[in-house]
């Protein structure tokens, strides 16, 4: 409980302490409620720190002795209730110690999860790689705060590359696979001139990662794969984008004139390349200067409402753009899809959810 940044957790137990004392003074001798004061340190244990709870435990004991002594001897509750209040106060302080330790442990684990997320999903500076972008990541496991979805932008001498994907499965195994793919993307995306070579490097990396986890005896990770979209923004073709789709939901091109879906391509998910007769095709697709590419994972497309209906992403985005063409700006577009997904599923995410919007600046900047 906080008010203007200050903790107000001491207010309820203090009001309860005063209320019980005043009420006991105004009752008849046959009906005493002073022993109810044992509730005060119990309430404090849930709202205050250890020292605060200890203070209320002492105050409860002192108030009990003071109020009970004010009554004639025949109406005093005596030693049994004093023992009750004493034992209750001690247990309340002990419970508060356990609660505070648990909260500190949870905060420590959250810090670790945040560090892991910043390592896997590194923060992207505004205008990184000469692109306007906005990303939203929501983990289905709110305690873990990081899962198998991934995205990144890698500028380099051969243009800027973008990768968005989703590792099959959940848990630390999915996080490890995502980290492996992102590490390879950051290196290959910078050094390799051919986007097809970057795609091959990603396929090789997840196969090597699976072999490594299988050698460790982690059979559950031995068949892990990932869907992904690999984009290249060539410097010599400002009106086009190169795309490789690895079994992922194709990007949407969102512009003031409407919403269109880019071709799905012929690529299989990363890790299943050995089943394909040839390596995936790199397609150069036209992209208008005012169009934003919208990429999402299945946490968006498979979000269901209470009736079991899927979230209709393309229709919802088209409706929003028709009402306000400014929604095509990456930050607004990502926020709109995030809010729409959460509203559609009532805030209950069954899978990790990533929304990533990216476009060339409407007016190219001079580097």
mmCIF file of C-alpha atoms in Angstrom:
data_model
loop_
_atom_site.group_PDB
_atom_site.id
_atom_site.type_symbol
_atom_site.label_atom_id
_atom_site.label_comp_id
_atom_site.label_asym_id
_atom_site.label_seq_id
_atom_site.Cartn_x
_atom_site.Cartn_y
_atom_site.Cartn_z
ATOM 1 C CA UNK A 1 0.000 0.000 0.000
ATOM 2 C CA UNK A 2 1.488 3.292 -1.141
ATOM 3 C CA UNK A 3 0.301 6.878 -1.296
ATOM 4 C CA UNK A 4 2.382 9.367 -3.272
ATOM 5 C CA UNK A 5 5.335 7.013 -3.084
ATOM 6 C CA UNK A 6 5.124 6.458 0.672
ATOM 7 C CA UNK A 7 4.275 3.142 2.291
ATOM 8 C CA UNK A 8 0.908 3.157 4.048
ATOM 9 C CA UNK A 9 0.939 -0.470 5.162
ATOM 10 C CA UNK A 10 0.998 0.588 8.822
ATOM 11 C CA UNK A 11 -2.398 2.303 8.608
ATOM 12 C CA UNK A 12 -4.757 -0.759 8.655
ATOM 13 C CA UNK A 13 -3.139 -2.488 11.676
ATOM 14 C CA UNK A 14 -2.994 0.816 13.557
ATOM 15 C CA UNK A 15 -6.680 1.505 12.901
ATOM 16 C CA UNK A 16 -7.536 -2.057 13.933
ATOM 17 C CA UNK A 17 -5.515 -1.690 17.150
ATOM 18 C CA UNK A 18 -7.277 1.533 18.078
ATOM 19 C CA UNK A 19 -10.703 0.190 17.084
ATOM 20 C CA UNK A 20 -10.392 -2.955 19.221
ATOM 21 C CA UNK A 21 -9.181 -0.965 22.238
ATOM 22 C CA UNK A 22 -11.990 1.602 21.971
ATOM 23 C CA UNK A 23 -14.623 -1.064 21.337
ATOM 24 C CA UNK A 24 -13.489 -3.079 24.350
ATOM 25 C CA UNK A 25 -13.855 -0.036 26.589
ATOM 26 C CA UNK A 26 -17.448 0.301 25.417
ATOM 27 C CA UNK A 27 -18.557 -3.298 25.893
ATOM 28 C CA UNK A 28 -20.046 -4.924 28.940
ATOM 29 C CA UNK A 29 -17.914 -7.017 31.233
ATOM 30 C CA UNK A 30 -19.542 -10.213 30.002
ATOM 31 C CA UNK A 31 -18.480 -9.574 26.423
ATOM 32 C CA UNK A 32 -14.800 -8.663 26.118
ATOM 33 C CA UNK A 33 -13.097 -8.380 22.705
ATOM 34 C CA UNK A 34 -9.618 -7.272 23.758
ATOM 35 C CA UNK A 35 -8.218 -10.694 22.860
ATOM 36 C CA UNK A 36 -9.083 -9.898 19.234
ATOM 37 C CA UNK A 37 -6.036 -7.666 19.320
ATOM 38 C CA UNK A 38 -4.059 -10.748 18.288
ATOM 39 C CA UNK A 39 -5.274 -9.913 14.750
ATOM 40 C CA UNK A 40 -3.198 -6.719 14.705
ATOM 41 C CA UNK A 41 0.284 -8.283 14.315
ATOM 42 C CA UNK A 42 -1.235 -10.793 11.864
ATOM 43 C CA UNK A 43 -2.450 -7.970 9.627
ATOM 44 C CA UNK A 44 0.880 -6.176 10.027
ATOM 45 C CA UNK A 45 2.735 -9.324 8.953
ATOM 46 C CA UNK A 46 0.954 -9.172 5.596
ATOM 47 C CA UNK A 47 1.434 -5.437 5.001
ATOM 48 C CA UNK A 48 4.533 -4.259 6.884
ATOM 49 C CA UNK A 49 8.180 -5.155 7.135
ATOM 50 C CA UNK A 50 9.721 -7.261 9.884
ATOM 51 C CA UNK A 51 10.467 -4.334 12.178
ATOM 52 C CA UNK A 52 7.055 -2.833 11.603
ATOM 53 C CA UNK A 53 5.406 -6.127 12.478
ATOM 54 C CA UNK A 54 7.550 -6.405 15.610
ATOM 55 C CA UNK A 55 6.484 -2.908 16.672
ATOM 56 C CA UNK A 56 2.802 -3.780 16.249
ATOM 57 C CA UNK A 57 3.354 -7.033 18.162
ATOM 58 C CA UNK A 58 4.753 -5.074 21.112
ATOM 59 C CA UNK A 59 1.975 -2.472 20.847
ATOM 60 C CA UNK A 60 -0.630 -5.230 20.814
ATOM 61 C CA UNK A 61 0.801 -6.753 24.004
ATOM 62 C CA UNK A 62 1.040 -3.391 25.783
ATOM 63 C CA UNK A 63 -2.469 -2.421 24.715
ATOM 64 C CA UNK A 64 -3.825 -5.751 25.864
ATOM 65 C CA UNK A 65 -2.226 -5.427 29.325
ATOM 66 C CA UNK A 66 -3.311 -1.774 29.684
ATOM 67 C CA UNK A 67 -6.917 -2.259 28.595
ATOM 68 C CA UNK A 68 -7.417 -5.544 30.430
ATOM 69 C CA UNK A 69 -5.990 -4.111 33.684
ATOM 70 C CA UNK A 70 -8.482 -1.243 33.561
ATOM 71 C CA UNK A 71 -11.378 -3.653 34.143
ATOM 72 C CA UNK A 72 -12.377 -4.994 37.534
ATOM 73 C CA UNK A 73 -10.749 -8.289 38.411
ATOM 74 C CA UNK A 74 -13.822 -10.405 37.774
ATOM 75 C CA UNK A 75 -14.033 -9.154 34.175
ATOM 76 C CA UNK A 76 -10.342 -9.461 33.263
ATOM 77 C CA UNK A 77 -9.545 -12.057 30.611
ATOM 78 C CA UNK A 78 -6.275 -12.858 32.403
ATOM 79 C CA UNK A 79 -3.312 -15.051 31.605
ATOM 80 C CA UNK A 80 -4.828 -17.400 28.956
ATOM 81 C CA UNK A 81 -5.622 -14.584 26.544
ATOM 82 C CA UNK A 82 -2.290 -12.906 27.299
ATOM 83 C CA UNK A 83 -0.552 -16.119 26.220
ATOM 84 C CA UNK A 84 -2.742 -16.186 23.096
ATOM 85 C CA UNK A 85 -1.736 -12.645 22.129
ATOM 86 C CA UNK A 86 1.938 -13.339 22.899
ATOM 87 C CA UNK A 87 2.081 -16.513 20.831
ATOM 88 C CA UNK A 88 0.103 -14.875 18.017
ATOM 89 C CA UNK A 89 2.526 -11.935 17.970
ATOM 90 C CA UNK A 90 5.571 -14.217 17.810
ATOM 91 C CA UNK A 91 4.049 -16.248 14.979
ATOM 92 C CA UNK A 92 3.141 -13.071 13.098
ATOM 93 C CA UNK A 93 6.735 -11.807 13.240
ATOM 94 C CA UNK A 94 8.002 -15.215 12.089
ATOM 95 C CA UNK A 95 5.498 -15.242 9.213
ATOM 96 C CA UNK A 96 6.602 -11.757 8.205
ATOM 97 C CA UNK A 97 10.239 -12.900 8.096
ATOM 98 C CA UNK A 98 9.263 -15.749 5.758
ATOM 99 C CA UNK A 99 7.214 -13.390 3.560
ATOM 100 C CA UNK A 100 9.983 -10.796 3.261
ATOM 101 C CA UNK A 101 12.568 -13.457 2.408
ATOM 102 C CA UNK A 102 10.267 -14.837 -0.274
ATOM 103 C CA UNK A 103 9.728 -11.369 -1.741
ATOM 104 C CA UNK A 104 13.473 -10.729 -1.829
ATOM 105 C CA UNK A 105 14.055 -14.077 -3.514
ATOM 106 C CA UNK A 106 11.369 -13.294 -6.075
ATOM 107 C CA UNK A 107 12.884 -9.863 -6.789
ATOM 108 C CA UNK A 108 16.297 -11.478 -7.187
ATOM 109 C CA UNK A 109 14.885 -13.991 -9.669
ATOM 110 C CA UNK A 110 13.169 -11.160 -11.515
ATOM 111 C CA UNK A 111 16.478 -9.319 -11.783
ATOM 112 C CA UNK A 112 18.049 -12.466 -13.213
ATOM 113 C CA UNK A 113 15.184 -12.817 -15.699
ATOM 114 C CA UNK A 114 15.544 -9.162 -16.729
ATOM 115 C CA UNK A 115 19.282 -9.639 -17.250
ATOM 116 C CA UNK A 116 18.629 -12.738 -19.338
ATOM 117 C CA UNK A 117 16.047 -10.896 -21.411
ATOM 118 C CA UNK A 118 18.419 -7.979 -22.042
ATOM 119 C CA UNK A 119 21.087 -10.490 -23.102
ATOM 120 C CA UNK A 120 18.829 -12.435 -25.466
ATOM 121 C CA UNK A 121 16.617 -9.542 -26.593
ATOM 122 C CA UNK A 122 19.095 -6.708 -26.500
ATOM 123 C CA UNK A 123 17.674 -3.167 -26.428
ATOM 124 C CA UNK A 124 17.585 -1.615 -29.885
ATOM 125 C CA UNK A 125 18.507 2.079 -30.155
ATOM 126 C CA UNK A 126 16.081 4.375 -31.996
ATOM 127 C CA UNK A 127 16.832 4.423 -35.698
ATOM 128 C CA UNK A 128 19.141 1.394 -35.387
ATOM 129 C CA UNK A 129 20.379 0.329 -38.787
ATOM 130 C CA UNK A 130 18.636 3.293 -40.427
ATOM 131 C CA UNK A 131 15.214 1.818 -39.657
ATOM 132 C CA UNK A 132 12.267 2.982 -37.626
ATOM 133 C CA UNK A 133 11.193 0.106 -35.407
ATOM 134 C CA UNK A 134 9.176 -0.896 -32.357
ATOM 135 C CA UNK A 135 9.041 -4.241 -30.602
ATOM 136 C CA UNK A 136 6.756 -5.686 -27.945
ATOM 137 C CA UNK A 137 7.507 -8.921 -26.136
ATOM 138 C CA UNK A 138 5.116 -10.527 -23.638
ATOM 139 C CA UNK A 139 6.021 -13.848 -22.025
ATOM 140 C CA UNK A 140 3.199 -16.265 -21.299
ATOM 141 C CA UNK A 141 5.058 -17.176 -18.074
ATOM 142 C CA UNK A 142 4.909 -13.849 -16.229
ATOM 143 C CA UNK A 143 7.460 -15.025 -13.688
ATOM 144 C CA UNK A 144 10.017 -16.064 -16.289
ATOM 145 C CA UNK A 145 9.501 -12.875 -18.327
ATOM 146 C CA UNK A 146 11.449 -14.361 -21.226
ATOM 147 C CA UNK A 147 10.717 -17.286 -23.521
ATOM 148 C CA UNK A 148 11.318 -18.634 -27.020
ATOM 149 C CA UNK A 149 10.306 -15.607 -29.109
ATOM 150 C CA UNK A 150 13.148 -13.496 -30.462
ATOM 151 C CA UNK A 151 13.847 -10.503 -32.681
ATOM 152 C CA UNK A 152 16.805 -8.318 -33.594
ATOM 153 C CA UNK A 153 18.152 -5.812 -36.104
ATOM 154 C CA UNK A 154 21.706 -6.103 -37.392
ATOM 155 C CA UNK A 155 23.148 -3.282 -39.517
ATOM 156 C CA UNK A 156 26.214 -4.058 -41.588
ATOM 157 C CA UNK A 157 28.202 -3.238 -44.717
ATOM 158 C CA UNK A 158 25.731 -5.230 -46.853
ATOM 159 C CA UNK A 159 22.585 -3.519 -45.606
ATOM 160 C CA UNK A 160 20.438 -3.927 -42.522
ATOM 161 C CA UNK A 161 19.011 -7.326 -41.653
ATOM 162 C CA UNK A 162 16.037 -8.120 -39.407
ATOM 163 C CA UNK A 163 15.188 -11.440 -37.763
ATOM 164 C CA UNK A 164 11.944 -12.316 -35.968
ATOM 165 C CA UNK A 165 11.131 -15.838 -34.859
ATOM 166 C CA UNK A 166 9.666 -18.298 -32.401
ATOM 167 C CA UNK A 167 11.414 -21.355 -30.988
ATOM 168 C CA UNK A 168 9.198 -24.397 -30.558
ATOM 169 C CA UNK A 169 8.476 -25.194 -26.926
ATOM 170 C CA UNK A 170 8.910 -23.206 -23.749
ATOM 171 C CA UNK A 171 11.278 -22.896 -20.819
ATOM 172 C CA UNK A 172 15.023 -22.482 -20.600
ATOM 173 C CA UNK A 173 15.609 -24.834 -23.518
ATOM 174 C CA UNK A 174 13.697 -22.469 -25.805
ATOM 175 C CA UNK A 175 15.610 -19.496 -24.423
ATOM 176 C CA UNK A 176 18.937 -21.206 -25.109
ATOM 177 C CA UNK A 177 17.933 -21.992 -28.699
ATOM 178 C CA UNK A 178 16.779 -18.399 -29.254
ATOM 179 C CA UNK A 179 20.074 -17.083 -27.873
ATOM 180 C CA UNK A 180 22.036 -19.397 -30.175
ATOM 181 C CA UNK A 181 20.120 -18.229 -33.244
ATOM 182 C CA UNK A 182 20.446 -14.565 -32.344
ATOM 183 C CA UNK A 183 24.189 -14.896 -31.781
ATOM 184 C CA UNK A 184 24.635 -16.427 -35.243
ATOM 185 C CA UNK A 185 22.349 -13.830 -36.835
ATOM 186 C CA UNK A 186 24.327 -10.943 -35.371
ATOM 187 C CA UNK A 187 27.575 -12.273 -36.800
ATOM 188 C CA UNK A 188 26.366 -13.637 -40.130
ATOM 189 C CA UNK A 189 24.010 -10.711 -40.698
ATOM 190 C CA UNK A 190 26.940 -8.343 -40.439
ATOM 191 C CA UNK A 191 29.604 -10.257 -42.393
ATOM 192 C CA UNK A 192 27.736 -12.179 -45.107
ATOM 193 C CA UNK A 193 26.898 -10.360 -48.332
ATOM 194 C CA UNK A 194 24.265 -12.878 -49.435
ATOM 195 C CA UNK A 195 21.079 -13.144 -47.394
ATOM 196 C CA UNK A 196 20.770 -16.790 -48.466
ATOM 197 C CA UNK A 197 24.079 -17.504 -46.744
ATOM 198 C CA UNK A 198 22.755 -15.922 -43.559
ATOM 199 C CA UNK A 199 19.745 -18.254 -43.821
ATOM 200 C CA UNK A 200 22.030 -21.264 -44.211
ATOM 201 C CA UNK A 201 24.087 -20.220 -41.203
ATOM 202 C CA UNK A 202 20.925 -20.049 -39.099
ATOM 203 C CA UNK A 203 19.883 -23.537 -40.190
ATOM 204 C CA UNK A 204 23.334 -24.903 -39.402
ATOM 205 C CA UNK A 205 23.353 -23.226 -36.002
ATOM 206 C CA UNK A 206 20.128 -24.714 -34.713
ATOM 207 C CA UNK A 207 21.172 -28.181 -35.906
ATOM 208 C CA UNK A 208 24.487 -27.823 -34.036
ATOM 209 C CA UNK A 209 22.618 -26.594 -30.966
ATOM 210 C CA UNK A 210 20.321 -29.615 -31.061
ATOM 211 C CA UNK A 211 23.270 -31.976 -31.377
ATOM 212 C CA UNK A 212 24.913 -30.342 -28.377
ATOM 213 C CA UNK A 213 21.837 -30.586 -26.148
ATOM 214 C CA UNK A 214 21.269 -34.191 -27.256
ATOM 215 C CA UNK A 215 24.861 -35.044 -26.282
ATOM 216 C CA UNK A 216 24.098 -33.609 -22.837
ATOM 217 C CA UNK A 217 21.247 -36.104 -22.501
ATOM 218 C CA UNK A 218 18.483 -33.513 -22.899
ATOM 219 C CA UNK A 219 16.273 -35.525 -25.205
ATOM 220 C CA UNK A 220 13.440 -33.011 -25.028
ATOM 221 C CA UNK A 221 15.624 -30.463 -26.850
ATOM 222 C CA UNK A 222 16.793 -32.929 -29.490
ATOM 223 C CA UNK A 223 13.979 -32.164 -31.958
ATOM 224 C CA UNK A 224 13.586 -28.442 -31.283
ATOM 225 C CA UNK A 225 12.985 -26.178 -34.281
ATOM 226 C CA UNK A 226 12.127 -22.533 -34.880
ATOM 227 C CA UNK A 227 9.946 -20.601 -37.280
ATOM 228 C CA UNK A 228 11.358 -17.267 -38.387
ATOM 229 C CA UNK A 229 11.312 -14.431 -40.899
ATOM 230 C CA UNK A 230 14.636 -13.068 -42.160
ATOM 231 C CA UNK A 231 14.540 -9.668 -43.858
ATOM 232 C CA UNK A 232 17.162 -7.670 -45.687
ATOM 233 C CA UNK A 233 16.913 -3.975 -46.471
ATOM 234 C CA UNK A 234 19.347 -3.552 -49.386
ATOM 235 C CA UNK A 235 20.942 -0.155 -49.753
ATOM 236 C CA UNK A 236 20.791 -0.351 -53.554
ATOM 237 C CA UNK A 237 17.018 -0.969 -53.605
ATOM 238 C CA UNK A 238 15.219 1.478 -51.309
ATOM 239 C CA UNK A 239 11.838 0.433 -52.696
ATOM 240 C CA UNK A 240 12.224 -3.261 -51.934
ATOM 241 C CA UNK A 241 12.887 -5.754 -49.166
ATOM 242 C CA UNK A 242 14.500 -9.192 -49.349
ATOM 243 C CA UNK A 243 12.660 -11.877 -47.393
ATOM 244 C CA UNK A 244 13.145 -15.493 -46.361
ATOM 245 C CA UNK A 245 10.257 -17.129 -44.502
ATOM 246 C CA UNK A 246 11.032 -20.241 -42.435
ATOM 247 C CA UNK A 247 7.552 -21.650 -41.870
ATOM 248 C CA UNK A 248 6.539 -18.481 -40.032
ATOM 249 C CA UNK A 249 3.509 -16.245 -40.339
ATOM 250 C CA UNK A 250 4.303 -14.003 -43.346
ATOM 251 C CA UNK A 251 4.791 -10.299 -42.621
ATOM 252 C CA UNK A 252 2.039 -7.792 -43.259
ATOM 253 C CA UNK A 253 2.807 -4.637 -45.221
ATOM 254 C CA UNK A 254 0.762 -1.923 -43.552
ATOM 255 C CA UNK A 255 0.315 1.404 -45.325
ATOM 256 C CA UNK A 256 -2.212 4.223 -45.515
ATOM 257 C CA UNK A 257 -3.729 2.474 -48.528
ATOM 258 C CA UNK A 258 -4.444 -0.748 -46.662
ATOM 259 C CA UNK A 259 -2.894 -4.007 -45.488
ATOM 260 C CA UNK A 260 -1.402 -6.727 -47.673
ATOM 261 C CA UNK A 261 0.328 -9.973 -46.801
ATOM 262 C CA UNK A 262 3.723 -10.776 -48.239
ATOM 263 C CA UNK A 263 4.138 -14.206 -49.900
ATOM 264 C CA UNK A 264 4.605 -17.097 -47.496
ATOM 265 C CA UNK A 265 7.615 -18.508 -49.329
ATOM 266 C CA UNK A 266 8.763 -22.111 -49.464
ATOM 267 C CA UNK A 267 11.070 -22.361 -46.445
ATOM 268 C CA UNK A 268 10.638 -24.958 -43.736
ATOM 269 C CA UNK A 269 11.208 -24.071 -40.074
ATOM 270 C CA UNK A 270 14.820 -23.776 -38.968
ATOM 271 C CA UNK A 271 16.004 -27.206 -37.890
ATOM 272 C CA UNK A 272 13.948 -29.034 -40.506
ATOM 273 C CA UNK A 273 15.989 -27.959 -43.513
ATOM 274 C CA UNK A 274 17.141 -31.507 -44.238
ATOM 275 C CA UNK A 275 13.557 -32.307 -45.239
ATOM 276 C CA UNK A 276 13.550 -29.651 -47.970
ATOM 277 C CA UNK A 277 14.738 -30.452 -51.520
ATOM 278 C CA UNK A 278 16.598 -27.125 -51.734
ATOM 279 C CA UNK A 279 17.541 -24.193 -49.569
ATOM 280 C CA UNK A 280 14.814 -21.557 -49.022
ATOM 281 C CA UNK A 281 14.388 -18.892 -51.657
ATOM 282 C CA UNK A 282 15.290 -15.271 -51.048
ATOM 283 C CA UNK A 283 12.545 -13.140 -52.564
ATOM 284 C CA UNK A 284 12.910 -9.471 -53.376
ATOM 285 C CA UNK A 285 9.522 -7.876 -52.802
ATOM 286 C CA UNK A 286 8.324 -4.327 -53.512
ATOM 287 C CA UNK A 287 7.787 -2.146 -50.470
ATOM 288 C CA UNK A 288 6.274 1.320 -50.717
ATOM 289 C CA UNK A 289 8.027 4.162 -48.855
ATOM 290 C CA UNK A 290 4.981 4.638 -46.598
ATOM 291 C CA UNK A 291 4.543 0.933 -45.749
ATOM 292 C CA UNK A 292 5.499 -0.627 -42.418
ATOM 293 C CA UNK A 293 6.283 -4.317 -42.103
ATOM 294 C CA UNK A 294 4.420 -5.976 -39.227
ATOM 295 C CA UNK A 295 5.775 -9.284 -37.918
ATOM 296 C CA UNK A 296 4.157 -11.295 -35.126
ATOM 297 C CA UNK A 297 4.490 -14.695 -33.499
ATOM 298 C CA UNK A 298 1.709 -17.192 -32.908
ATOM 299 C CA UNK A 299 0.937 -15.656 -29.537
ATOM 300 C CA UNK A 300 -0.915 -13.024 -31.580
ATOM 301 C CA UNK A 301 -2.417 -15.113 -34.382
ATOM 302 C CA UNK A 302 -3.535 -17.891 -32.030
ATOM 303 C CA UNK A 303 -4.933 -15.672 -29.277
ATOM 304 C CA UNK A 304 -8.505 -16.748 -28.498
ATOM 305 C CA UNK A 305 -11.424 -15.039 -26.829
ATOM 306 C CA UNK A 306 -13.893 -16.712 -24.455
ATOM 307 C CA UNK A 307 -15.792 -18.209 -27.402
ATOM 308 C CA UNK A 308 -12.604 -19.753 -28.805
ATOM 309 C CA UNK A 309 -12.377 -17.394 -31.790
ATOM 310 C CA UNK A 310 -8.926 -16.431 -33.047
ATOM 311 C CA UNK A 311 -7.709 -12.840 -33.145
ATOM 312 C CA UNK A 312 -8.198 -11.538 -36.695
ATOM 313 C CA UNK A 313 -4.975 -9.587 -36.981
ATOM 314 C CA UNK A 314 -5.197 -8.460 -40.591
ATOM 315 C CA UNK A 315 -8.814 -7.298 -40.316
ATOM 316 C CA UNK A 316 -8.177 -5.452 -37.049
ATOM 317 C CA UNK A 317 -5.116 -3.654 -38.420
ATOM 318 C CA UNK A 318 -6.924 -2.754 -41.645
ATOM 319 C CA UNK A 319 -9.811 -1.314 -39.649
ATOM 320 C CA UNK A 320 -7.436 0.743 -37.487
ATOM 321 C CA UNK A 321 -5.531 2.099 -40.505
ATOM 322 C CA UNK A 322 -8.760 3.050 -42.259
ATOM 323 C CA UNK A 323 -9.818 5.027 -39.190
ATOM 324 C CA UNK A 324 -6.396 6.630 -38.658
ATOM 325 C CA UNK A 325 -3.583 6.259 -41.223
ATOM 326 C CA UNK A 326 -1.115 7.418 -38.552
ATOM 327 C CA UNK A 327 -1.382 3.960 -36.987
ATOM 328 C CA UNK A 328 1.167 2.792 -39.568
ATOM 329 C CA UNK A 329 3.936 4.440 -37.523
ATOM 330 C CA UNK A 330 5.867 1.476 -36.001
ATOM 331 C CA UNK A 331 5.461 2.421 -32.358
ATOM 332 C CA UNK A 332 1.743 3.042 -32.660
ATOM 333 C CA UNK A 333 1.237 -0.060 -34.783
ATOM 334 C CA UNK A 334 3.023 -2.362 -32.317
ATOM 335 C CA UNK A 335 1.106 -0.853 -29.397
ATOM 336 C CA UNK A 336 -2.207 -1.236 -31.231
ATOM 337 C CA UNK A 337 -1.613 -4.928 -31.959
ATOM 338 C CA UNK A 338 -0.424 -5.548 -28.392
ATOM 339 C CA UNK A 339 -3.487 -3.909 -26.883
ATOM 340 C CA UNK A 340 -5.820 -5.626 -29.318
ATOM 341 C CA UNK A 341 -4.336 -9.049 -28.571
ATOM 342 C CA UNK A 342 -4.587 -8.582 -24.804
ATOM 343 C CA UNK A 343 -8.122 -7.260 -25.103
ATOM 344 C CA UNK A 344 -9.167 -10.168 -27.328
ATOM 345 C CA UNK A 345 -7.847 -12.879 -24.984
ATOM 346 C CA UNK A 346 -8.782 -11.054 -21.785
ATOM 347 C CA UNK A 347 -5.136 -10.743 -20.751
ATOM 348 C CA UNK A 348 -4.649 -14.536 -20.648
ATOM 349 C CA UNK A 349 -1.712 -15.339 -22.925
ATOM 350 C CA UNK A 350 -1.309 -19.028 -23.725
ATOM 351 C CA UNK A 351 1.956 -18.480 -25.600
ATOM 352 C CA UNK A 352 4.792 -15.998 -25.758
ATOM 353 C CA UNK A 353 3.753 -13.004 -27.822
ATOM 354 C CA UNK A 354 5.965 -10.805 -29.984
ATOM 355 C CA UNK A 355 4.930 -7.855 -32.125
ATOM 356 C CA UNK A 356 7.599 -6.181 -34.238
ATOM 357 C CA UNK A 357 7.042 -3.294 -36.653
ATOM 358 C CA UNK A 358 9.792 -1.905 -38.866
ATOM 359 C CA UNK A 359 10.119 0.422 -41.851
ATOM 360 C CA UNK A 360 12.545 2.684 -43.630
ATOM 361 C CA UNK A 361 12.226 6.314 -42.526
ATOM 362 C CA UNK A 362 9.784 8.233 -44.743
ATOM 363 C CA UNK A 363 12.587 10.714 -45.428
ATOM 364 C CA UNK A 364 15.982 8.993 -45.627
ATOM 365 C CA UNK A 365 18.520 10.491 -43.286
ATOM 366 C CA UNK A 366 21.945 11.438 -44.426
ATOM 367 C CA UNK A 367 24.465 9.251 -42.646
#
